[in-house]
Tab-separated table of C-alpha atoms in Angstrom:
chain	number	residue	atom	x	y	z
A	505	MET	CA	76.971	133.011	71.249
A	506	LYS	CA	75.400	135.032	74.292
A	507	ARG	CA	75.180	138.634	73.779
A	508	ARG	CA	77.865	139.207	76.498
A	509	ASN	CA	80.557	137.084	74.998
A	510	PHE	CA	79.741	138.420	71.818
A	511	LEU	CA	80.157	142.123	72.672
A	512	ARG	CA	83.430	141.181	74.519
A	513	ALA	CA	84.660	139.381	71.266
A	514	ALA	CA	83.940	142.463	69.169
A	515	VAL	CA	85.483	144.785	71.730
A	516	VAL	CA	88.930	142.629	71.752
A	517	GLY	CA	88.590	142.384	68.002
A	518	ALA	CA	88.279	146.427	67.885
A	519	GLY	CA	91.748	146.493	69.565
A	520	VAL	CA	90.943	147.639	72.967
A	521	THR	CA	93.781	147.195	75.194
A	522	ALA	CA	93.904	146.685	79.201
A	523	PHE	CA	92.968	149.110	81.885
A	524	GLY	CA	96.076	148.051	83.653
A	525	ASN	CA	98.731	148.740	80.495
A	526	ARG	CA	99.477	152.212	81.528
A	527	LEU	CA	100.155	151.236	84.918
A	528	SER	CA	101.592	147.702	85.285
A	529	GLY	CA	102.818	147.128	81.757
A	530	THR	CA	100.829	144.138	81.460
A	531	ALA	CA	99.411	143.116	77.921
A	532	LEU	CA	95.663	141.798	78.573
A	533	ALA	CA	93.170	142.492	75.950
A	534	ALA	CA	89.920	143.030	77.650
A	535	PRO	CA	88.224	145.562	79.901
A	536	ALA	CA	88.107	144.579	83.753
A	537	GLN	CA	86.599	141.391	84.660
A	538	ASN	CA	85.499	139.553	87.577
A	539	GLY	CA	87.962	138.541	90.118
A	540	PRO	CA	89.014	138.161	93.840
A	541	SER	CA	89.529	141.611	95.505
A	542	PRO	CA	93.237	142.354	96.853
A	543	TYR	CA	91.559	143.256	100.132
A	544	GLY	CA	89.659	139.746	100.409
A	545	ALA	CA	86.061	139.294	100.867
A	546	LEU	CA	83.575	141.512	102.591
A	547	GLN	CA	82.921	140.784	106.410
A	548	ALA	CA	79.578	141.075	108.037
A	549	ALA	CA	78.151	144.404	108.449
A	550	ASP	CA	79.509	146.611	111.299
A	551	ALA	CA	77.457	149.003	113.438
A	552	ASN	CA	77.116	151.606	110.705
A	553	GLY	CA	75.826	149.060	108.267
A	554	ILE	CA	78.718	148.751	106.053
A	555	GLN	CA	80.522	145.564	105.054
A	556	LEU	CA	84.370	145.886	104.722
A	557	PRO	CA	87.155	143.718	104.263
A	558	ALA	CA	89.041	142.272	107.344
A	559	GLY	CA	91.270	144.969	109.019
A	560	PHE	CA	89.044	148.032	108.089
A	561	THR	CA	86.674	150.011	110.209
A	562	SER	CA	84.251	152.972	109.761
A	563	ARG	CA	82.623	155.912	111.286
A	564	VAL	CA	80.200	158.414	110.458
A	565	ILE	CA	81.779	162.113	110.707
A	566	ALA	CA	78.722	163.987	109.420
A	567	ARG	CA	75.011	163.793	108.948
A	568	SER	CA	72.680	166.074	107.023
A	569	GLY	CA	70.766	168.324	109.242
A	570	GLN	CA	72.847	167.597	112.364
A	571	LYS	CA	76.165	169.437	113.977
A	572	VAL	CA	79.078	168.048	112.833
A	573	ALA	CA	80.556	166.573	115.910
A	574	SER	CA	81.184	169.456	118.460
A	575	THR	CA	81.649	172.099	115.902
A	576	GLY	CA	78.289	173.915	115.747
A	577	TYR	CA	78.072	173.864	112.049
A	578	THR	CA	75.086	172.035	110.473
A	579	TRP	CA	76.009	169.389	107.901
A	580	HIS	CA	74.594	170.052	104.387
A	581	SER	CA	71.651	168.049	102.611
A	582	ALA	CA	72.538	165.511	99.808
A	583	PRO	CA	76.282	165.354	100.177
A	584	ASP	CA	77.796	164.634	96.858
A	585	GLY	CA	81.018	164.866	95.039
A	586	GLY	CA	84.268	165.445	97.383
A	587	ALA	CA	88.011	165.791	97.777
A	588	VAL	CA	90.685	165.875	100.597
A	589	PHE	CA	93.267	168.623	100.994
A	590	ALA	CA	96.621	168.604	103.288
A	591	ASP	CA	95.735	171.287	106.145
A	592	GLY	CA	99.160	171.666	108.088
A	593	SER	CA	99.664	168.323	109.877
A	594	GLY	CA	96.054	167.422	109.391
A	595	TRP	CA	93.438	167.698	106.337
A	596	ILE	CA	90.424	168.878	105.182
A	597	TYR	CA	87.492	166.883	103.200
A	598	VAL	CA	85.357	168.945	100.933
A	599	SER	CA	81.750	167.821	99.888
A	600	ASN	CA	79.235	169.351	97.587
A	601	SER	CA	75.503	169.657	98.181
A	602	GLU	CA	73.425	168.615	95.200
A	603	ILE	CA	70.047	170.602	96.081
A	604	THR	CA	68.422	173.459	94.201
A	605	PRO	CA	67.986	176.038	95.593
A	606	GLY	CA	71.172	176.560	97.926
A	607	GLY	CA	73.607	173.694	96.671
A	608	GLY	CA	77.284	175.184	97.588
A	609	ALA	CA	79.716	173.250	99.272
A	610	SER	CA	80.899	172.433	102.975
A	611	ALA	CA	84.326	171.358	104.776
A	612	VAL	CA	85.393	169.111	107.609
A	613	ARG	CA	88.771	169.854	109.224
A	614	PHE	CA	90.977	167.072	110.915
A	615	ASP	CA	93.983	166.961	112.972
A	616	ALA	CA	97.020	164.739	112.068
A	617	SER	CA	95.318	161.840	114.639
A	618	GLY	CA	91.902	162.063	112.627
A	619	ASN	CA	90.088	163.964	115.294
A	620	ILE	CA	87.413	166.631	113.884
A	621	THR	CA	88.551	169.999	114.800
A	622	GLY	CA	86.335	172.134	112.583
A	623	ALA	CA	83.560	172.487	109.684
A	624	HIS	CA	82.523	175.533	107.574
A	625	ARG	CA	80.676	176.512	104.455
A	626	ILE	CA	82.858	177.167	101.208
A	627	LEU	CA	80.273	177.881	98.572
A	628	ALA	CA	76.809	178.946	99.221
A	629	ASN	CA	73.699	179.807	96.895
A	630	THR	CA	74.465	177.966	93.746
A	631	ARG	CA	72.561	175.001	91.941
A	632	GLN	CA	72.678	171.365	92.293
A	633	ASN	CA	76.307	171.052	93.008
A	634	CYS	CA	77.072	167.613	92.180
A	635	ALA	CA	80.719	166.405	91.459
A	636	GLY	CA	83.900	168.323	91.002
A	637	GLY	CA	87.797	168.058	91.282
A	638	LYS	CA	90.843	169.295	92.998
A	639	THR	CA	93.326	171.398	91.453
A	640	PRO	CA	97.142	171.266	91.632
A	641	TRP	CA	97.091	174.788	93.448
A	642	ASN	CA	94.560	173.332	96.192
A	643	THR	CA	91.409	174.608	95.385
A	644	TRP	CA	88.108	172.877	94.854
A	645	LEU	CA	86.144	173.145	91.569
A	646	SER	CA	82.504	172.682	92.456
A	647	CYS	CA	80.157	171.930	89.421
A	648	GLU	CA	76.781	172.787	88.895
A	649	GLU	CA	74.537	169.920	87.397
A	650	VAL	CA	71.787	172.008	85.846
A	651	ASP	CA	71.234	173.356	82.120
A	652	LEU	CA	73.839	176.295	81.534
A	653	GLY	CA	75.605	175.420	84.909
A	654	PHE	CA	78.672	176.989	86.103
A	655	VAL	CA	82.013	175.683	87.752
A	656	TYR	CA	82.854	177.340	90.728
A	657	GLU	CA	86.555	177.575	92.110
A	658	CYS	CA	86.690	177.288	96.172
A	659	GLN	CA	89.000	177.558	98.797
A	660	PRO	CA	88.898	174.423	101.203
A	661	ASN	CA	89.569	176.713	104.304
A	662	GLY	CA	87.019	179.013	103.122
A	663	PRO	CA	84.853	181.212	103.607
A	664	ALA	CA	81.998	180.860	100.827
A	665	THR	CA	82.493	184.447	100.095
A	666	ALA	CA	86.059	183.567	98.579
A	667	ALA	CA	84.562	181.337	95.789
A	668	VAL	CA	84.806	182.609	92.265
A	669	GLN	CA	82.454	181.737	89.281
A	670	ARG	CA	84.632	180.558	86.345
A	671	PRO	CA	82.428	181.178	83.262
A	672	ALA	CA	85.338	180.539	80.727
A	673	MET	CA	84.831	176.938	81.694
A	674	GLY	CA	81.604	176.655	79.984
A	675	LYS	CA	78.255	176.666	80.723
A	676	PHE	CA	76.563	173.303	80.535
A	677	LYS	CA	75.290	170.555	82.805
A	678	HIS	CA	78.613	170.114	84.505
A	679	GLU	CA	79.572	166.781	86.319
A	680	ALA	CA	83.268	166.195	87.495
A	681	ALA	CA	86.495	167.950	86.653
A	682	ALA	CA	89.964	166.721	87.043
A	683	ALA	CA	93.245	168.668	86.232
A	684	ASP	CA	96.289	167.347	84.077
A	685	PRO	CA	99.408	169.254	85.240
A	686	VAL	CA	101.213	167.731	82.527
A	687	ARG	CA	99.274	169.200	79.501
A	688	LYS	CA	98.208	171.914	81.824
A	689	VAL	CA	94.343	171.510	81.139
A	690	VAL	CA	91.318	170.599	83.064
A	691	TYR	CA	89.005	167.860	81.735
A	692	LEU	CA	85.251	167.979	82.420
A	693	THR	CA	82.391	165.598	82.123
A	694	GLU	CA	78.717	166.545	81.013
A	695	ASP	CA	75.744	164.729	82.727
A	696	THR	CA	73.207	164.580	79.938
A	697	SER	CA	72.313	161.565	77.734
A	698	ASP	CA	74.006	162.920	74.745
A	699	GLY	CA	76.897	164.710	76.709
A	700	CYS	CA	80.559	165.513	75.595
A	701	PHE	CA	83.699	165.287	77.186
A	702	TYR	CA	85.612	168.710	77.472
A	703	ARG	CA	88.835	170.134	78.382
A	704	PHE	CA	89.704	173.642	79.355
A	705	VAL	CA	92.944	175.299	78.226
A	706	PRO	CA	93.664	177.992	80.729
A	707	THR	CA	95.628	180.982	79.209
A	708	THR	CA	97.804	180.953	82.260
A	709	TRP	CA	97.931	177.826	84.143
A	710	GLY	CA	96.800	178.236	87.656
A	711	ASN	CA	94.090	180.949	86.602
A	712	LEU	CA	90.935	179.613	85.424
A	713	SER	CA	89.589	183.143	84.589
A	714	ALA	CA	90.529	182.916	81.055
A	715	GLY	CA	91.257	180.249	78.139
A	716	THR	CA	89.806	177.918	75.549
A	717	LEU	CA	87.022	175.497	75.843
A	718	GLN	CA	87.669	172.325	73.748
A	719	VAL	CA	85.692	169.256	73.046
A	720	LEU	CA	86.718	165.777	72.296
A	721	LYS	CA	86.202	164.562	68.673
A	722	ALA	CA	86.213	160.631	67.632
A	723	GLY	CA	84.036	158.123	66.179
A	724	THR	CA	81.359	156.309	67.436
A	725	ALA	CA	83.251	152.921	68.485
A	726	THR	CA	84.307	152.095	72.180
A	727	SER	CA	88.192	152.541	71.146
A	728	GLY	CA	90.259	154.580	68.944
A	729	SER	CA	91.825	157.861	68.335
A	730	PHE	CA	90.692	161.529	69.468
A	731	THR	CA	91.340	165.098	68.805
A	732	TRP	CA	90.230	168.213	70.297
A	733	ALA	CA	88.278	170.876	68.712
A	734	ASN	CA	87.652	174.692	70.092
A	735	VAL	CA	84.020	175.237	71.218
A	736	PRO	CA	83.127	178.393	69.387
A	737	ASP	CA	80.871	179.650	72.339
A	738	PRO	CA	81.468	178.212	75.674
A	739	ASP	CA	78.358	180.341	76.929
A	740	GLY	CA	76.247	177.754	75.494
A	741	SER	CA	73.276	180.206	74.413
A	742	PRO	CA	71.508	179.727	72.243
A	743	THR	CA	73.629	176.749	71.045
A	744	ALA	CA	74.477	174.194	73.751
A	745	THR	CA	78.121	173.643	73.978
A	746	ARG	CA	77.644	169.890	72.868
A	747	ASN	CA	75.871	170.822	69.839
A	748	GLN	CA	78.567	173.414	68.473
A	749	VAL	CA	81.278	171.307	67.026
A	750	SER	CA	80.517	168.521	63.967
A	751	GLY	CA	82.033	165.348	65.250
A	752	ALA	CA	81.889	165.684	68.947
A	753	LYS	CA	81.831	162.300	70.402
A	754	ARG	CA	78.626	161.594	72.454
A	755	PHE	CA	78.632	159.793	75.789
A	756	THR	CA	75.511	158.573	77.596
A	757	GLY	CA	75.888	160.504	80.967
A	758	GLY	CA	79.086	161.770	82.030
A	759	GLU	CA	79.838	161.256	85.489
A	760	GLY	CA	83.073	160.951	87.798
A	761	LEU	CA	86.660	161.574	86.574
A	762	HIS	CA	90.121	160.731	87.640
A	763	TYR	CA	93.474	161.797	86.507
A	764	ALA	CA	96.755	160.075	86.863
A	765	ASN	CA	99.749	158.909	84.917
A	766	ASP	CA	99.039	160.677	81.693
A	767	THR	CA	95.444	158.908	81.902
A	768	ALA	CA	91.835	160.032	82.548
A	769	TRP	CA	89.476	157.696	83.521
A	770	PHE	CA	85.635	158.720	83.564
A	771	THR	CA	82.044	156.916	84.037
A	772	THR	CA	78.981	157.088	81.843
A	773	LYS	CA	76.099	156.218	83.737
A	774	GLY	CA	73.571	155.311	80.709
A	775	ASP	CA	75.558	152.272	79.732
A	776	ASN	CA	77.623	151.535	82.731
A	777	ARG	CA	81.157	152.289	81.519
A	778	VAL	CA	84.481	153.226	82.466
A	779	TRP	CA	86.269	154.932	79.910
A	780	GLN	CA	89.948	155.472	79.621
A	781	LEU	CA	91.614	158.285	77.829
A	782	ASN	CA	95.549	157.641	76.954
A	783	LEU	CA	96.922	160.998	76.890
A	784	THR	CA	100.352	160.223	75.581
A	785	ASN	CA	98.790	158.723	72.058
A	786	ASN	CA	95.253	160.201	72.282
A	787	THR	CA	93.552	157.248	72.072
A	788	TYR	CA	90.541	155.898	73.922
A	789	GLU	CA	89.161	152.570	74.976
A	790	LEU	CA	87.033	150.812	77.634
A	791	ALA	CA	88.639	149.996	81.047
A	792	TYR	CA	85.167	148.772	82.137
A	793	ASP	CA	81.811	147.576	80.806
A	794	ASP	CA	79.178	145.734	82.788
A	795	SER	CA	77.760	143.987	79.647
A	796	LEU	CA	81.428	142.495	78.772
A	797	VAL	CA	81.924	140.838	82.463
A	798	SER	CA	82.140	137.306	82.394
A	799	PRO	CA	81.569	134.873	83.912
A	800	GLY	CA	78.804	135.537	86.349
A	801	SER	CA	77.050	139.089	86.912
A	802	ALA	CA	78.643	142.348	86.748
A	803	PRO	CA	79.948	143.357	90.456
A	804	LEU	CA	79.827	147.221	89.437
A	805	THR	CA	76.524	148.864	88.111
A	806	GLY	CA	75.268	152.517	88.373
A	807	VAL	CA	78.723	153.943	87.763
A	808	ASP	CA	79.237	157.218	89.433
A	809	ASN	CA	82.080	159.034	91.259
A	810	VAL	CA	85.627	157.772	90.922
A	811	THR	CA	89.077	158.225	92.603
A	812	GLY	CA	92.488	156.369	92.708
A	813	THR	CA	95.383	155.621	94.832
A	814	SER	CA	99.259	155.561	94.227
A	815	SER	CA	98.893	151.813	93.832
A	816	GLY	CA	97.043	152.426	90.597
A	817	ASP	CA	93.845	150.890	91.951
A	818	LEU	CA	90.236	152.732	90.831
A	819	PHE	CA	87.743	153.033	93.327
A	820	VAL	CA	84.156	153.634	91.862
A	821	ALA	CA	81.008	154.687	93.694
A	822	GLU	CA	77.789	153.234	92.619
A	823	ASP	CA	74.667	155.282	92.205
A	824	GLY	CA	72.043	152.677	93.103
A	825	GLY	CA	73.126	148.861	92.317
A	826	ASN	CA	73.517	147.364	95.512
A	827	MET	CA	75.523	150.355	97.023
A	828	GLU	CA	78.895	149.264	96.637
A	829	ILE	CA	82.479	151.106	96.060
A	830	CYS	CA	83.941	148.877	93.720
A	831	ILE	CA	87.822	148.330	92.890
A	832	ILE	CA	89.294	148.084	89.457
A	833	THR	CA	92.941	146.903	89.987
A	834	PRO	CA	95.874	147.544	87.412
A	835	ASN	CA	95.513	143.793	86.402
A	836	ASP	CA	92.173	144.405	85.249
A	837	ILE	CA	90.209	142.765	88.106
A	838	VAL	CA	86.822	144.439	89.398
A	839	ALA	CA	85.412	143.463	92.779
A	840	PRO	CA	83.672	145.110	95.491
A	841	PHE	CA	85.637	146.838	98.160
A	842	LEU	CA	82.678	147.736	100.543
A	843	ARG	CA	78.870	147.556	100.444
A	844	ILE	CA	76.220	149.736	102.541
A	845	ASN	CA	73.474	147.799	103.796
A	846	GLY	CA	69.898	149.233	104.470
A	847	GLN	CA	69.947	152.389	102.182
A	848	SER	CA	68.628	151.032	98.850
A	849	SER	CA	67.212	154.454	98.009
A	850	SER	CA	70.547	156.259	97.945
A	851	GLU	CA	73.792	156.557	96.203
A	852	ILE	CA	77.340	156.779	96.975
A	853	CYS	CA	79.103	159.909	96.364
A	854	GLY	CA	82.524	161.814	96.857
A	855	PRO	CA	85.123	159.006	97.481
A	856	ALA	CA	88.466	160.517	98.168
A	857	PHE	CA	91.601	159.514	100.105
A	858	THR	CA	93.703	161.207	102.422
A	859	PRO	CA	97.408	162.411	101.476
A	860	ALA	CA	98.837	159.550	103.332
A	861	GLY	CA	96.392	157.049	101.535
A	862	ASN	CA	95.118	155.320	104.808
A	863	ARG	CA	91.659	156.905	105.037
A	864	LEU	CA	88.940	156.889	102.506
A	865	TYR	CA	85.924	159.362	102.839
A	866	PHE	CA	82.758	159.217	100.979
A	867	SER	CA	78.824	159.980	101.512
A	868	SER	CA	75.640	158.155	101.065
A	869	GLN	CA	73.553	161.045	99.704
A	870	ARG	CA	70.191	159.993	100.933
A	871	GLY	CA	71.324	157.829	103.865
A	872	THR	CA	68.526	155.419	105.261
A	873	SER	CA	65.674	157.801	104.894
A	874	GLY	CA	65.938	158.033	100.954
A	875	SER	CA	65.468	161.849	101.430
A	876	SER	CA	68.226	164.418	100.667
A	877	SER	CA	67.781	165.514	104.274
A	878	GLY	CA	69.142	162.057	105.320
A	879	GLY	CA	72.630	162.220	104.036
A	880	ILE	CA	75.421	160.352	105.941
A	881	THR	CA	79.253	161.049	105.466
A	882	TYR	CA	81.543	158.343	106.319
A	883	GLU	CA	85.467	157.756	106.925
A	884	VAL	CA	87.105	153.924	106.210
A	885	THR	CA	90.186	153.594	107.862
A	886	GLY	CA	92.608	150.605	107.179
A	887	PRO	CA	95.491	149.004	105.541
A	888	PHE	CA	94.934	150.503	102.038
A	889	ARG	CA	97.556	149.352	99.249
A	890	SER	CA	100.059	151.930	98.374
């Protein structure tokens, strides 16, 4: 038996259920597999070098080191994790900067027609701000991907001086965050080869200044049940947070994180997996594993930032790979949604949808130059499923 098929059989035998179960009620029994995209095949590359399905278009909204449209604001280097916030009849796209020193985050403001009306800094003088997450009270959590890194809570409207450090959320190599308004917690990933998965339980929901940091405990299998345990010292020194609780489950490089419908999905780059936490029954399983895909080669590699839509689709950006954003549908199909050509030394970051769900923003962190000073931020418009 081929390794891929053997592993797939082992996972199915261990009782892994479908990614789609939580959304569509289907009863499939494996992580996502190759299949046709609901949007159809990718077309020839457009003028921006992006291959999209029929009916979709792209535009460049910002380039590192250059002014954003006519705003006079210079876009940051190495654009990374991002989110979209409603702003009156328009919206704001927030983007981190994964550089050290400097870091921070910037934002672009749009009117109701999608015209750029402003750009500004919302966080400054931090370190290697990678991903983050949006809160239900409409702030941006910007995470430092460095040892003993912090989470910063930022206002999308700025200014940078309004950002607040949140040490109660733990000092470790942060990656992404996702708020769960049902359980009133914030989930956190850790980008190390032996990292953990955390949740922060605020003393008061909506106020992240105080609370309890907890770590997920589970076995070594790819599916099973989990519990939470308090981290004794969120300060992470002298003992790292991930080494303070016996039985804390290890993940090989935690990356993107998305919450919806009592489920948290997160990616791990060391093994090209998308994990699924079923929060109503405290179980975990695989939503995707590139070594379990058959037939043919896996379309999604270098898993990184992830976001979702109201239709239940996940959009997973690639760090490297062949520079695609892939879709994982509620019926467990994985397929490319877009591909960027001519930027093989870059990675795709910060996918995020507008409130209406008809525009997708993301960045190519190093663009065509392969340098952090060459980042490009894009918008894709089209008939996304709702």
